[in-house]
Amino acid sequence: MRGWSDRLTDLDTEIKKIDTDLNSLYKDIEKRYEGTGASTAKIQAVYADEAYDLQIQRNSLALEQQSLATKYNSRLQEAQQNFSMRVQQHQLEMQEKNQYMSEL
């Protein structure tokens, strides 16, 4: 599970980097068209075109992150249930031992 946790952290870092790149790209496009009289719609269209590949990459990473997080949470829940069952089993064994000792 530790490997999954590390991968989730890596994915989060990659997604944040792409978000930063997307924000920088938009600012660069705004600067490029500053003073040209280009409309907001024109700037957004250029951004959509230039950001397309980054957005696809970001969405792909986000899907992988979501899938891995679901698997990680499922495994974690399974481990918690197993631990809880072992604790209950141990408690029952201790009760049996205590009962046996009191009978002696």
CSV table of C-alpha atoms in Angstrom, one decimal:
chain,number,residue,atom,x,y,z
A,1,MET,CA,0.0,0.0,0.0
A,2,ARG,CA,3.0,2.3,0.5
A,3,GLY,CA,3.7,2.2,-3.2
A,4,TRP,CA,0.1,3.2,-3.9
A,5,SER,CA,0.4,6.1,-1.5
A,6,ASP,CA,3.6,7.3,-3.1
A,7,ARG,CA,2.0,7.1,-6.6
A,8,LEU,CA,-1.0,9.1,-5.4
A,9,THR,CA,1.4,11.7,-4.1
A,10,ASP,CA,3.3,11.7,-7.4
A,11,LEU,CA,0.0,12.0,-9.4
A,12,ASP,CA,-1.1,14.9,-7.2
A,13,THR,CA,2.2,16.7,-7.8
A,14,GLU,CA,2.0,16.1,-11.6
A,15,ILE,CA,-1.6,17.4,-11.7
A,16,LYS,CA,-0.6,20.6,-9.7
A,17,LYS,CA,2.3,21.1,-12.1
A,18,ILE,CA,0.0,20.9,-15.1
A,19,ASP,CA,-2.5,23.3,-13.4
A,20,THR,CA,0.4,25.7,-12.9
A,21,ASP,CA,1.4,25.3,-16.6
A,22,LEU,CA,-2.2,25.9,-17.7
A,23,ASN,CA,-2.4,29.1,-15.6
A,24,SER,CA,1.0,30.3,-17.0
A,25,LEU,CA,-0.1,29.5,-20.5
A,26,TYR,CA,-3.3,31.6,-20.1
A,27,LYS,CA,-1.3,34.5,-18.8
A,28,ASP,CA,1.2,34.2,-21.6
A,29,ILE,CA,-1.6,34.3,-24.2
A,30,GLU,CA,-3.1,37.4,-22.5
A,31,LYS,CA,0.3,39.1,-22.7
A,32,ARG,CA,0.7,38.0,-26.3
A,33,TYR,CA,-2.6,39.6,-27.3
A,34,GLU,CA,-2.4,42.6,-25.0
A,35,GLY,CA,-2.9,45.8,-26.9
A,36,THR,CA,-4.0,44.1,-30.1
A,37,GLY,CA,-7.7,44.6,-29.5
A,38,ALA,CA,-8.3,40.8,-29.4
A,39,SER,CA,-11.6,39.9,-27.7
A,40,THR,CA,-11.8,37.8,-24.7
A,41,ALA,CA,-13.4,35.1,-26.8
A,42,LYS,CA,-10.4,35.2,-29.2
A,43,ILE,CA,-8.0,34.8,-26.3
A,44,GLN,CA,-10.1,31.9,-24.8
A,45,ALA,CA,-10.2,30.2,-28.2
A,46,VAL,CA,-6.4,30.4,-28.6
A,47,TYR,CA,-6.0,29.1,-25.0
A,48,ALA,CA,-8.4,26.2,-25.6
A,49,ASP,CA,-6.4,25.3,-28.7
A,50,GLU,CA,-3.0,25.6,-27.1
A,51,ALA,CA,-4.0,24.0,-23.7
A,52,TYR,CA,-5.8,21.0,-25.3
A,53,ASP,CA,-3.0,18.5,-24.9
A,54,LEU,CA,-2.2,19.6,-21.3
A,55,GLN,CA,-5.9,19.3,-20.4
A,56,ILE,CA,-6.1,15.8,-21.8
A,57,GLN,CA,-2.9,14.9,-19.9
A,58,ARG,CA,-4.3,16.4,-16.7
A,59,ASN,CA,-7.6,14.6,-17.1
A,60,SER,CA,-5.9,11.3,-17.7
A,61,LEU,CA,-3.8,11.7,-14.6
A,62,ALA,CA,-6.9,12.7,-12.6
A,63,LEU,CA,-8.7,9.5,-13.7
A,64,GLU,CA,-5.7,7.4,-12.8
A,65,GLN,CA,-5.5,9.2,-9.4
A,66,GLN,CA,-9.2,8.6,-8.8
A,67,SER,CA,-9.0,4.9,-9.7
A,68,LEU,CA,-5.9,4.4,-7.6
A,69,ALA,CA,-7.5,6.2,-4.6
A,70,THR,CA,-10.5,4.0,-4.8
A,71,LYS,CA,-8.3,0.9,-4.8
A,72,TYR,CA,-6.2,2.3,-2.0
A,73,ASN,CA,-9.3,3.1,0.1
A,74,SER,CA,-10.7,-0.3,-0.5
A,75,ARG,CA,-7.5,-2.0,0.6
A,76,LEU,CA,-7.3,0.2,3.6
A,77,GLN,CA,-10.9,-0.6,4.6
A,78,GLU,CA,-10.1,-4.3,4.2
A,79,ALA,CA,-7.0,-4.0,6.4
A,80,GLN,CA,-9.0,-2.2,9.0
A,81,GLN,CA,-11.7,-4.9,9.0
A,82,ASN,CA,-9.1,-7.6,9.3
A,83,PHE,CA,-7.4,-5.8,12.2
A,84,SER,CA,-10.8,-5.3,13.9
A,85,MET,CA,-11.6,-9.0,13.5
A,86,ARG,CA,-8.2,-10.0,15.0
A,87,VAL,CA,-8.8,-7.7,18.0
A,88,GLN,CA,-12.2,-9.3,18.6
A,89,GLN,CA,-10.7,-12.7,18.3
A,90,HIS,CA,-7.9,-11.8,20.7
A,91,GLN,CA,-10.5,-10.4,23.2
A,92,LEU,CA,-12.6,-13.6,23.0
A,93,GLU,CA,-9.4,-15.7,23.6
A,94,MET,CA,-8.6,-13.6,26.6
A,95,GLN,CA,-12.1,-14.0,28.0
A,96,GLU,CA,-11.8,-17.7,27.6
A,97,LYS,CA,-8.5,-17.8,29.3
A,98,ASN,CA,-9.8,-15.6,32.1
A,99,GLN,CA,-12.8,-17.8,32.5
A,100,TYR,CA,-10.6,-20.9,32.6
A,101,MET,CA,-8.3,-19.3,35.1
A,102,SER,CA,-11.2,-18.4,37.4
A,103,GLU,CA,-12.6,-21.9,37.2
A,104,LEU,CA,-9.2,-23.2,38.5
